Amino acid sequence: MSYQAVPLGTADGSKAPKPKPTILTIQVEKLRLIAYFGFWGFVAFSVIVSKITVFPYMSCVIDGVDKFGAECTDLKRVFGFNNICINWDYAPSVQLTGMVYPIFEYSLLLYILLDYCQIKNDMLNGIFPAEKAKLMKVLFWIKLVLVAWFRMIFICKVTDGPITIGALEIPAVVAHTLGFWGLQWGLVLIAFENVLYITYRKQGMWCFSPESTVKLAYLYLTLLASLTALKFIWSASIFASETGTPIIPNAVARYFDRGWMLLAAVCPIFFALNGMKKDPPMVITIVNADVRK
């Protein structure tokens, strides 16, 4: 992002100076790249912290057998396997990782905002259809809320007691998982918006032609949405079942989890690199209505 202040001169021949605008030049896809580097950065940070301060001190007994470390997590108990989330589920890692996490959160939220502004500007310039832009306006607010709610993973910890709302009692692990559900569907909506955008921009990605790019984009969206739906159904069925038995075997769901992580947290890095290479930067002009006294 570059910055410059440009004088506007005077108005109507008067000597009173007009406000000077601040002009920001931003590569929007670079914000997405920063966001995903921020994600993997806080994951790496949490892994280091948990390996030093958490897992060496965890122990439990399962079926009469002494277990230690990651074998004793709540994820392992409820879902049957661990994923990267166990690294920020327990103190002090959850508190320390929560201090690093905003790098990812704020970068992704800013990307969502500026990406929407880019689409709106393309609509005004006849590149993107107005009726689709109205849909993007609705999705913008939904994405903003879903991604922001991901922070609930640090507020509703798996080690907390149940959350009571009147006669309703929500187990801590359910409240904790709701934050993940929000991010998962938020990323699906971002992918949907990107694919729809590619359809109208007709821009090729890397070595692929525009036609092949559109086909691959829809394939990517279908796979991501399908895996997200399967993950949601699987985890929700565990909470809904009195015995905690999922309708999809945990051994199969584990592969869903790995595939989803590849599509949702790795592939967008390459999408961002392509966008940085091909998309023009956004120029934002900020000016006060009058000179501040």
PDB file of C-alpha atoms in Angstrom, residues 106-253:
ATOM      1  CA  TYR A 106      -8.504  -7.838  10.558  1.00  0.00           C
ATOM      2  CA  SER A 107      -6.683  -8.547   7.280  1.00  0.00           C
ATOM      3  CA  LEU A 108      -9.458 -10.860   6.074  1.00  0.00           C
ATOM      4  CA  LEU A 109     -12.225  -8.465   7.125  1.00  0.00           C
ATOM      5  CA  LEU A 110     -10.448  -5.606   5.343  1.00  0.00           C
ATOM      6  CA  TYR A 111     -10.082  -7.788   2.245  1.00  0.00           C
ATOM      7  CA  ILE A 112     -13.828  -8.545   2.307  1.00  0.00           C
ATOM      8  CA  LEU A 113     -14.613  -4.833   2.544  1.00  0.00           C
ATOM      9  CA  LEU A 114     -12.279  -3.688  -0.234  1.00  0.00           C
ATOM     10  CA  ASP A 115     -13.147  -6.626  -2.485  1.00  0.00           C
ATOM     11  CA  TYR A 116     -16.789  -5.575  -2.251  1.00  0.00           C
ATOM     12  CA  CYS A 117     -15.816  -1.958  -3.048  1.00  0.00           C
ATOM     13  CA  GLN A 118     -13.937  -3.242  -6.094  1.00  0.00           C
ATOM     14  CA  ILE A 119     -16.993  -5.145  -7.317  1.00  0.00           C
ATOM     15  CA  LYS A 120     -19.208  -2.103  -6.749  1.00  0.00           C
ATOM     16  CA  ASN A 121     -16.830   0.049  -8.777  1.00  0.00           C
ATOM     17  CA  ASP A 122     -16.744  -2.516 -11.579  1.00  0.00           C
ATOM     18  CA  MET A 123     -20.542  -2.457 -11.597  1.00  0.00           C
ATOM     19  CA  LEU A 124     -20.497   1.332 -12.036  1.00  0.00           C
ATOM     20  CA  ASN A 125     -18.085   0.894 -14.938  1.00  0.00           C
ATOM     21  CA  GLY A 126     -20.225  -1.741 -16.665  1.00  0.00           C
ATOM     22  CA  ILE A 127     -17.871  -4.679 -15.966  1.00  0.00           C
ATOM     23  CA  PHE A 128     -20.116  -6.426 -13.451  1.00  0.00           C
ATOM     24  CA  PRO A 129     -23.946  -6.665 -13.802  1.00  0.00           C
ATOM     25  CA  ALA A 130     -25.968  -4.487 -11.414  1.00  0.00           C
ATOM     26  CA  GLU A 131     -28.371  -7.275 -10.377  1.00  0.00           C
ATOM     27  CA  LYS A 132     -25.440  -9.465  -9.295  1.00  0.00           C
ATOM     28  CA  ALA A 133     -23.908  -6.533  -7.428  1.00  0.00           C
ATOM     29  CA  LYS A 134     -27.081  -6.350  -5.300  1.00  0.00           C
ATOM     30  CA  LEU A 135     -26.528  -9.989  -4.323  1.00  0.00           C
ATOM     31  CA  MET A 136     -22.934  -9.179  -3.420  1.00  0.00           C
ATOM     32  CA  LYS A 137     -24.151  -6.403  -1.128  1.00  0.00           C
ATOM     33  CA  VAL A 138     -26.234  -8.911   0.852  1.00  0.00           C
ATOM     34  CA  LEU A 139     -23.409 -11.455   0.922  1.00  0.00           C
ATOM     35  CA  PHE A 140     -20.973  -8.772   2.068  1.00  0.00           C
ATOM     36  CA  TRP A 141     -22.762  -8.317   5.393  1.00  0.00           C
ATOM     37  CA  ILE A 142     -23.230 -12.048   5.895  1.00  0.00           C
ATOM     38  CA  LYS A 143     -19.530 -12.709   5.252  1.00  0.00           C
ATOM     39  CA  LEU A 144     -18.528  -9.902   7.578  1.00  0.00           C
ATOM     40  CA  VAL A 145     -20.556 -11.353  10.459  1.00  0.00           C
ATOM     41  CA  LEU A 146     -19.581 -14.990   9.888  1.00  0.00           C
ATOM     42  CA  VAL A 147     -15.856 -14.247   9.698  1.00  0.00           C
ATOM     43  CA  ALA A 148     -15.991 -11.906  12.710  1.00  0.00           C
ATOM     44  CA  TRP A 149     -17.752 -14.578  14.768  1.00  0.00           C
ATOM     45  CA  PHE A 150     -14.766 -16.906  14.328  1.00  0.00           C
ATOM     46  CA  ARG A 151     -13.227 -15.091  17.299  1.00  0.00           C
ATOM     47  CA  MET A 152     -15.746 -16.966  19.471  1.00  0.00           C
ATOM     48  CA  ILE A 153     -13.302 -19.907  19.475  1.00  0.00           C
ATOM     49  CA  PHE A 154     -11.203 -17.872  21.912  1.00  0.00           C
ATOM     50  CA  ILE A 155     -14.193 -16.774  23.997  1.00  0.00           C
ATOM     51  CA  CYS A 156     -16.079 -20.090  24.256  1.00  0.00           C
ATOM     52  CA  LYS A 157     -13.278 -22.472  25.215  1.00  0.00           C
ATOM     53  CA  VAL A 158     -13.787 -26.246  25.201  1.00  0.00           C
ATOM     54  CA  THR A 159     -12.738 -26.342  28.855  1.00  0.00           C
ATOM     55  CA  ASP A 160     -15.512 -23.960  29.950  1.00  0.00           C
ATOM     56  CA  GLY A 161     -18.749 -25.026  31.585  1.00  0.00           C
ATOM     57  CA  PRO A 162     -22.056 -25.093  29.672  1.00  0.00           C
ATOM     58  CA  ILE A 163     -23.530 -21.761  28.561  1.00  0.00           C
ATOM     59  CA  THR A 164     -27.006 -21.284  30.028  1.00  0.00           C
ATOM     60  CA  ILE A 165     -29.536 -19.072  28.247  1.00  0.00           C
ATOM     61  CA  GLY A 166     -32.830 -19.353  30.132  1.00  0.00           C
ATOM     62  CA  ALA A 167     -33.876 -22.997  29.878  1.00  0.00           C
ATOM     63  CA  LEU A 168     -31.346 -23.641  27.105  1.00  0.00           C
ATOM     64  CA  GLU A 169     -27.986 -25.129  27.999  1.00  0.00           C
ATOM     65  CA  ILE A 170     -25.265 -25.137  25.336  1.00  0.00           C
ATOM     66  CA  PRO A 171     -22.211 -27.364  25.956  1.00  0.00           C
ATOM     67  CA  ALA A 172     -18.910 -25.502  25.691  1.00  0.00           C
ATOM     68  CA  VAL A 173     -17.647 -27.645  22.819  1.00  0.00           C
ATOM     69  CA  VAL A 174     -20.815 -26.825  20.813  1.00  0.00           C
ATOM     70  CA  ALA A 175     -20.443 -23.071  21.421  1.00  0.00           C
ATOM     71  CA  HIS A 176     -16.781 -23.364  20.487  1.00  0.00           C
ATOM     72  CA  THR A 177     -17.636 -25.197  17.242  1.00  0.00           C
ATOM     73  CA  LEU A 178     -20.188 -22.551  16.215  1.00  0.00           C
ATOM     74  CA  GLY A 179     -17.299 -20.155  15.593  1.00  0.00           C
ATOM     75  CA  PHE A 180     -15.724 -22.650  13.182  1.00  0.00           C
ATOM     76  CA  TRP A 181     -18.999 -23.163  11.382  1.00  0.00           C
ATOM     77  CA  GLY A 182     -19.228 -19.409  10.827  1.00  0.00           C
ATOM     78  CA  LEU A 183     -15.754 -19.189   9.294  1.00  0.00           C
ATOM     79  CA  GLN A 184     -16.294 -22.274   7.135  1.00  0.00           C
ATOM     80  CA  TRP A 185     -19.467 -20.938   5.526  1.00  0.00           C
ATOM     81  CA  GLY A 186     -17.978 -17.441   5.328  1.00  0.00           C
ATOM     82  CA  LEU A 187     -15.093 -18.823   3.241  1.00  0.00           C
ATOM     83  CA  VAL A 188     -17.573 -20.639   0.995  1.00  0.00           C
ATOM     84  CA  LEU A 189     -19.348 -17.326   0.348  1.00  0.00           C
ATOM     85  CA  ILE A 190     -16.017 -15.637  -0.446  1.00  0.00           C
ATOM     86  CA  ALA A 191     -15.278 -18.435  -2.921  1.00  0.00           C
ATOM     87  CA  PHE A 192     -18.756 -18.081  -4.445  1.00  0.00           C
ATOM     88  CA  GLU A 193     -18.202 -14.362  -4.917  1.00  0.00           C
ATOM     89  CA  ASN A 194     -14.762 -14.934  -6.454  1.00  0.00           C
ATOM     90  CA  VAL A 195     -16.105 -17.544  -8.891  1.00  0.00           C
ATOM     91  CA  LEU A 196     -19.001 -15.328  -9.940  1.00  0.00           C
ATOM     92  CA  TYR A 197     -16.547 -12.474 -10.428  1.00  0.00           C
ATOM     93  CA  ILE A 198     -14.265 -14.642 -12.588  1.00  0.00           C
ATOM     94  CA  THR A 199     -17.261 -15.606 -14.732  1.00  0.00           C
ATOM     95  CA  TYR A 200     -17.861 -11.972 -15.692  1.00  0.00           C
ATOM     96  CA  ARG A 201     -14.247 -10.809 -15.747  1.00  0.00           C
ATOM     97  CA  LYS A 202     -13.266 -13.686 -18.062  1.00  0.00           C
ATOM     98  CA  GLN A 203      -9.716 -13.524 -16.747  1.00  0.00           C
ATOM     99  CA  GLY A 204      -7.401 -16.530 -17.006  1.00  0.00           C
ATOM    100  CA  MET A 205      -5.504 -17.790 -13.977  1.00  0.00           C
ATOM    101  CA  TRP A 206      -1.834 -18.720 -14.238  1.00  0.00           C
ATOM    102  CA  CYS A 207      -1.382 -20.879 -17.381  1.00  0.00           C
ATOM    103  CA  PHE A 208      -5.093 -21.565 -17.918  1.00  0.00           C
ATOM    104  CA  SER A 209      -7.308 -19.914 -20.500  1.00  0.00           C
ATOM    105  CA  PRO A 210     -10.310 -17.864 -19.318  1.00  0.00           C
ATOM    106  CA  GLU A 211     -12.664 -20.702 -20.301  1.00  0.00           C
ATOM    107  CA  SER A 212     -10.646 -23.338 -18.421  1.00  0.00           C
ATOM    108  CA  THR A 213     -10.304 -21.005 -15.437  1.00  0.00           C
ATOM    109  CA  VAL A 214     -14.080 -20.635 -15.151  1.00  0.00           C
ATOM    110  CA  LYS A 215     -14.573 -24.413 -15.305  1.00  0.00           C
ATOM    111  CA  LEU A 216     -11.882 -25.048 -12.690  1.00  0.00           C
ATOM    112  CA  ALA A 217     -13.310 -22.279 -10.505  1.00  0.00           C
ATOM    113  CA  TYR A 218     -16.753 -23.892 -10.466  1.00  0.00           C
ATOM    114  CA  LEU A 219     -15.143 -27.271  -9.722  1.00  0.00           C
ATOM    115  CA  TYR A 220     -13.259 -25.706  -6.815  1.00  0.00           C
ATOM    116  CA  LEU A 221     -16.418 -24.052  -5.479  1.00  0.00           C
ATOM    117  CA  THR A 222     -18.373 -27.311  -5.742  1.00  0.00           C
ATOM    118  CA  LEU A 223     -15.704 -29.271  -3.877  1.00  0.00           C
ATOM    119  CA  LEU A 224     -15.326 -26.628  -1.157  1.00  0.00           C
ATOM    120  CA  ALA A 225     -19.076 -26.263  -0.613  1.00  0.00           C
ATOM    121  CA  SER A 226     -19.561 -30.057  -0.609  1.00  0.00           C
ATOM    122  CA  LEU A 227     -16.800 -30.687   1.922  1.00  0.00           C
ATOM    123  CA  THR A 228     -18.071 -27.834   4.097  1.00  0.00           C
ATOM    124  CA  ALA A 229     -21.589 -29.289   4.029  1.00  0.00           C
ATOM    125  CA  LEU A 230     -20.294 -32.775   4.859  1.00  0.00           C
ATOM    126  CA  LYS A 231     -18.182 -31.429   7.735  1.00  0.00           C
ATOM    127  CA  PHE A 232     -21.177 -29.505   9.036  1.00  0.00           C
ATOM    128  CA  ILE A 233     -23.517 -32.520   8.822  1.00  0.00           C
ATOM    129  CA  TRP A 234     -20.938 -34.778  10.450  1.00  0.00           C
ATOM    130  CA  SER A 235     -20.211 -32.503  13.435  1.00  0.00           C
ATOM    131  CA  ALA A 236     -23.859 -31.489  13.878  1.00  0.00           C
ATOM    132  CA  SER A 237     -24.910 -35.157  13.942  1.00  0.00           C
ATOM    133  CA  ILE A 238     -22.509 -35.775  16.823  1.00  0.00           C
ATOM    134  CA  PHE A 239     -24.095 -32.998  18.869  1.00  0.00           C
ATOM    135  CA  ALA A 240     -27.623 -34.075  17.921  1.00  0.00           C
ATOM    136  CA  SER A 241     -27.086 -37.745  18.799  1.00  0.00           C
ATOM    137  CA  GLU A 242     -27.680 -38.801  22.403  1.00  0.00           C
ATOM    138  CA  THR A 243     -24.803 -41.267  22.087  1.00  0.00           C
ATOM    139  CA  GLY A 244     -22.516 -38.884  20.200  1.00  0.00           C
ATOM    140  CA  THR A 245     -22.470 -41.196  17.173  1.00  0.00           C
ATOM    141  CA  PRO A 246     -22.020 -39.360  13.848  1.00  0.00           C
ATOM    142  CA  ILE A 247     -23.847 -40.359  10.674  1.00  0.00           C
ATOM    143  CA  ILE A 248     -20.493 -40.223   8.861  1.00  0.00           C
ATOM    144  CA  PRO A 249     -17.707 -42.393  10.346  1.00  0.00           C
ATOM    145  CA  ASN A 250     -14.959 -40.378  12.024  1.00  0.00           C
ATOM    146  CA  ALA A 251     -12.327 -42.170   9.950  1.00  0.00           C
ATOM    147  CA  VAL A 252     -13.959 -40.809   6.785  1.00  0.00           C
ATOM    148  CA  ALA A 253     -14.642 -37.363   8.262  1.00  0.00           C
TER     149      ALA A 253
END
